Amino acid sequence: TGLRAEGLEVDVCHDGAGGFDKAIKDMPDVIVLDVMLPVMDGWTVLERLRQTGAMMPVLMLTARDASSSASRACRWVLMIIS
């Protein structure tokens, strides 16, 4: 991938449960997380990560309707700020 070409280490998981487990085990510097993952969706992964105290930056990606995803994302931002 382009990130690897820049010298970054990239790990890929194909479902939310596997991604959550790997994130807790490896504690990466940043996570790129798809909202529509199988097994456990991206929002649930994010919520569980935060419940464990993991505070690495997470970039959420989605192909869903922008208004519903933006509303949920705003709630997370407000929780982080407060």
PDB file of N, CA and C in Angstrom, residues 37-78:
ATOM      1  N   LEU A  37     -17.905  -2.825   9.192  1.00  0.00           N
ATOM      2  CA  LEU A  37     -17.177  -4.088   9.291  1.00  0.00           C
ATOM      3  C   LEU A  37     -18.109  -5.231   9.669  1.00  0.00           C
ATOM      4  N   PRO A  38     -17.805  -6.460   9.207  1.00  0.00           N
ATOM      5  CA  PRO A  38     -18.591  -7.607   9.663  1.00  0.00           C
ATOM      6  C   PRO A  38     -18.220  -7.989  11.101  1.00  0.00           C
ATOM      7  N   VAL A  39     -19.021  -8.807  11.716  1.00  0.00           N
ATOM      8  CA  VAL A  39     -18.871  -9.346  13.073  1.00  0.00           C
ATOM      9  C   VAL A  39     -19.108  -8.273  14.136  1.00  0.00           C
ATOM     10  N   MET A  40     -18.349  -7.183  14.101  1.00  0.00           N
ATOM     11  CA  MET A  40     -18.528  -6.064  15.033  1.00  0.00           C
ATOM     12  C   MET A  40     -18.322  -4.785  14.225  1.00  0.00           C
ATOM     13  N   ASP A  41     -19.332  -3.903  14.174  1.00  0.00           N
ATOM     14  CA  ASP A  41     -19.184  -2.705  13.347  1.00  0.00           C
ATOM     15  C   ASP A  41     -18.148  -1.738  13.941  1.00  0.00           C
ATOM     16  N   GLY A  42     -17.719  -0.812  13.129  1.00  0.00           N
ATOM     17  CA  GLY A  42     -16.673   0.120  13.533  1.00  0.00           C
ATOM     18  C   GLY A  42     -17.023   0.968  14.743  1.00  0.00           C
ATOM     19  N   TRP A  43     -18.299   1.370  14.858  1.00  0.00           N
ATOM     20  CA  TRP A  43     -18.705   2.169  16.016  1.00  0.00           C
ATOM     21  C   TRP A  43     -18.548   1.366  17.307  1.00  0.00           C
ATOM     22  N   THR A  44     -18.902   0.090  17.257  1.00  0.00           N
ATOM     23  CA  THR A  44     -18.776  -0.767  18.439  1.00  0.00           C
ATOM     24  C   THR A  44     -17.309  -0.981  18.784  1.00  0.00           C
ATOM     25  N   VAL A  45     -16.482  -1.161  17.757  1.00  0.00           N
ATOM     26  CA  VAL A  45     -15.039  -1.283  18.000  1.00  0.00           C
ATOM     27  C   VAL A  45     -14.530  -0.032  18.714  1.00  0.00           C
ATOM     28  N   LEU A  46     -14.900   1.136  18.200  1.00  0.00           N
ATOM     29  CA  LEU A  46     -14.454   2.392  18.805  1.00  0.00           C
ATOM     30  C   LEU A  46     -14.936   2.511  20.248  1.00  0.00           C
ATOM     31  N   GLU A  47     -16.205   2.201  20.475  1.00  0.00           N
ATOM     32  CA  GLU A  47     -16.761   2.286  21.826  1.00  0.00           C
ATOM     33  C   GLU A  47     -16.020   1.348  22.782  1.00  0.00           C
ATOM     34  N   ARG A  48     -15.768   0.137  22.353  1.00  0.00           N
ATOM     35  CA  ARG A  48     -15.063  -0.820  23.221  1.00  0.00           C
ATOM     36  C   ARG A  48     -13.612  -0.398  23.464  1.00  0.00           C
ATOM     37  N   LEU A  49     -12.973   0.148  22.437  1.00  0.00           N
ATOM     38  CA  LEU A  49     -11.605   0.649  22.635  1.00  0.00           C
ATOM     39  C   LEU A  49     -11.581   1.731  23.703  1.00  0.00           C
ATOM     40  N   ARG A  50     -12.506   2.670  23.607  1.00  0.00           N
ATOM     41  CA  ARG A  50     -12.546   3.767  24.573  1.00  0.00           C
ATOM     42  C   ARG A  50     -12.885   3.269  25.976  1.00  0.00           C
ATOM     43  N   GLN A  51     -13.729   2.240  26.075  1.00  0.00           N
ATOM     44  CA  GLN A  51     -14.066   1.675  27.380  1.00  0.00           C
ATOM     45  C   GLN A  51     -12.849   1.044  28.057  1.00  0.00           C
ATOM     46  N   THR A  52     -11.892   0.567  27.265  1.00  0.00           N
ATOM     47  CA  THR A  52     -10.678  -0.018  27.838  1.00  0.00           C
ATOM     48  C   THR A  52      -9.648   1.047  28.186  1.00  0.00           C
ATOM     49  N   GLY A  53      -9.914   2.302  27.795  1.00  0.00           N
ATOM     50  CA  GLY A  53      -8.971   3.382  28.054  1.00  0.00           C
ATOM     51  C   GLY A  53      -8.020   3.641  26.901  1.00  0.00           C
ATOM     52  N   ALA A  54      -8.152   2.900  25.810  1.00  0.00           N
ATOM     53  CA  ALA A  54      -7.303   3.110  24.629  1.00  0.00           C
ATOM     54  C   ALA A  54      -7.710   4.419  23.954  1.00  0.00           C
ATOM     55  N   MET A  55      -6.779   5.359  23.846  1.00  0.00           N
ATOM     56  CA  MET A  55      -7.110   6.687  23.324  1.00  0.00           C
ATOM     57  C   MET A  55      -6.329   7.069  22.059  1.00  0.00           C
ATOM     58  N   MET A  56      -5.864   6.059  21.296  1.00  0.00           N
ATOM     59  CA  MET A  56      -5.175   6.389  20.052  1.00  0.00           C
ATOM     60  C   MET A  56      -6.144   7.051  19.078  1.00  0.00           C
ATOM     61  N   PRO A  57      -5.635   7.895  18.178  1.00  0.00           N
ATOM     62  CA  PRO A  57      -6.519   8.518  17.182  1.00  0.00           C
ATOM     63  C   PRO A  57      -7.149   7.455  16.284  1.00  0.00           C
ATOM     64  N   VAL A  58      -8.410   7.663  15.926  1.00  0.00           N
ATOM     65  CA  VAL A  58      -9.131   6.739  15.050  1.00  0.00           C
ATOM     66  C   VAL A  58      -9.765   7.539  13.922  1.00  0.00           C
ATOM     67  N   LEU A  59      -9.441   7.163  12.691  1.00  0.00           N
ATOM     68  CA  LEU A  59     -10.047   7.763  11.505  1.00  0.00           C
ATOM     69  C   LEU A  59     -11.155   6.823  11.045  1.00  0.00           C
ATOM     70  N   MET A  60     -12.406   7.304  11.091  1.00  0.00           N
ATOM     71  CA  MET A  60     -13.548   6.491  10.707  1.00  0.00           C
ATOM     72  C   MET A  60     -13.868   6.700   9.227  1.00  0.00           C
ATOM     73  N   LEU A  61     -14.053   5.599   8.502  1.00  0.00           N
ATOM     74  CA  LEU A  61     -14.433   5.637   7.093  1.00  0.00           C
ATOM     75  C   LEU A  61     -15.803   4.999   6.933  1.00  0.00           C
ATOM     76  N   THR A  62     -16.596   5.522   6.009  1.00  0.00           N
ATOM     77  CA  THR A  62     -17.916   4.940   5.775  1.00  0.00           C
ATOM     78  C   THR A  62     -18.407   5.228   4.364  1.00  0.00           C
ATOM     79  N   ALA A  63     -19.241   4.313   3.875  1.00  0.00           N
ATOM     80  CA  ALA A  63     -19.949   4.537   2.620  1.00  0.00           C
ATOM     81  C   ALA A  63     -21.422   4.781   2.910  1.00  0.00           C
ATOM     82  N   ARG A  64     -21.766   4.895   4.183  1.00  0.00           N
ATOM     83  CA  ARG A  64     -23.148   5.127   4.597  1.00  0.00           C
ATOM     84  C   ARG A  64     -23.586   6.555   4.313  1.00  0.00           C
ATOM     85  N   ASP A  65     -24.888   6.774   4.481  1.00  0.00           N
ATOM     86  CA  ASP A  65     -25.460   8.108   4.368  1.00  0.00           C
ATOM     87  C   ASP A  65     -24.711   9.062   5.295  1.00  0.00           C
ATOM     88  N   ALA A  66     -24.273  10.156   4.776  1.00  0.00           N
ATOM     89  CA  ALA A  66     -23.437  11.097   5.524  1.00  0.00           C
ATOM     90  C   ALA A  66     -24.115  11.644   6.778  1.00  0.00           C
ATOM     91  N   SER A  67     -25.412  11.912   6.716  1.00  0.00           N
ATOM     92  CA  SER A  67     -26.057  12.571   7.855  1.00  0.00           C
ATOM     93  C   SER A  67     -26.105  11.678   9.086  1.00  0.00           C
ATOM     94  N   SER A  68     -26.412  10.394   8.935  1.00  0.00           N
ATOM     95  CA  SER A  68     -26.489   9.518  10.105  1.00  0.00           C
ATOM     96  C   SER A  68     -25.106   9.269  10.691  1.00  0.00           C
ATOM     97  N   SER A  69     -24.114   9.069   9.854  1.00  0.00           N
ATOM     98  CA  SER A  69     -22.757   8.828  10.343  1.00  0.00           C
ATOM     99  C   SER A  69     -22.154  10.086  10.956  1.00  0.00           C
ATOM    100  N   ALA A  70     -22.431  11.233  10.361  1.00  0.00           N
ATOM    101  CA  ALA A  70     -21.890  12.488  10.891  1.00  0.00           C
ATOM    102  C   ALA A  70     -22.469  12.779  12.269  1.00  0.00           C
ATOM    103  N   SER A  71     -23.743  12.491  12.455  1.00  0.00           N
ATOM    104  CA  SER A  71     -24.382  12.713  13.751  1.00  0.00           C
ATOM    105  C   SER A  71     -23.737  11.843  14.823  1.00  0.00           C
ATOM    106  N   ARG A  72     -23.506  10.588  14.515  1.00  0.00           N
ATOM    107  CA  ARG A  72     -22.869   9.676  15.489  1.00  0.00           C
ATOM    108  C   ARG A  72     -21.439  10.101  15.757  1.00  0.00           C
ATOM    109  N   ALA A  73     -20.714  10.508  14.730  1.00  0.00           N
ATOM    110  CA  ALA A  73     -19.333  10.960  14.903  1.00  0.00           C
ATOM    111  C   ALA A  73     -19.277  12.196  15.796  1.00  0.00           C
ATOM    112  N   CYS A  74     -20.209  13.106  15.623  1.00  0.00           N
ATOM    113  CA  CYS A  74     -20.230  14.316  16.452  1.00  0.00           C
ATOM    114  C   CYS A  74     -20.423  13.982  17.922  1.00  0.00           C
ATOM    115  N   ARG A  75     -21.244  12.991  18.223  1.00  0.00           N
ATOM    116  CA  ARG A  75     -21.421  12.581  19.628  1.00  0.00           C
ATOM    117  C   ARG A  75     -20.105  12.094  20.220  1.00  0.00           C
ATOM    118  N   TRP A  76     -19.305  11.347  19.426  1.00  0.00           N
ATOM    119  CA  TRP A  76     -18.006  10.865  19.911  1.00  0.00           C
ATOM    120  C   TRP A  76     -17.054  12.028  20.144  1.00  0.00           C
ATOM    121  N   VAL A  77     -17.056  12.982  19.236  1.00  0.00           N
ATOM    122  CA  VAL A  77     -16.170  14.148  19.398  1.00  0.00           C
ATOM    123  C   VAL A  77     -16.538  14.912  20.660  1.00  0.00           C
ATOM    124  N   LEU A  78     -17.825  15.099  20.887  1.00  0.00           N
ATOM    125  CA  LEU A  78     -18.258  15.821  22.100  1.00  0.00           C
ATOM    126  C   LEU A  78     -17.886  15.053  23.354  1.00  0.00           C
TER     127      LEU A  78
END
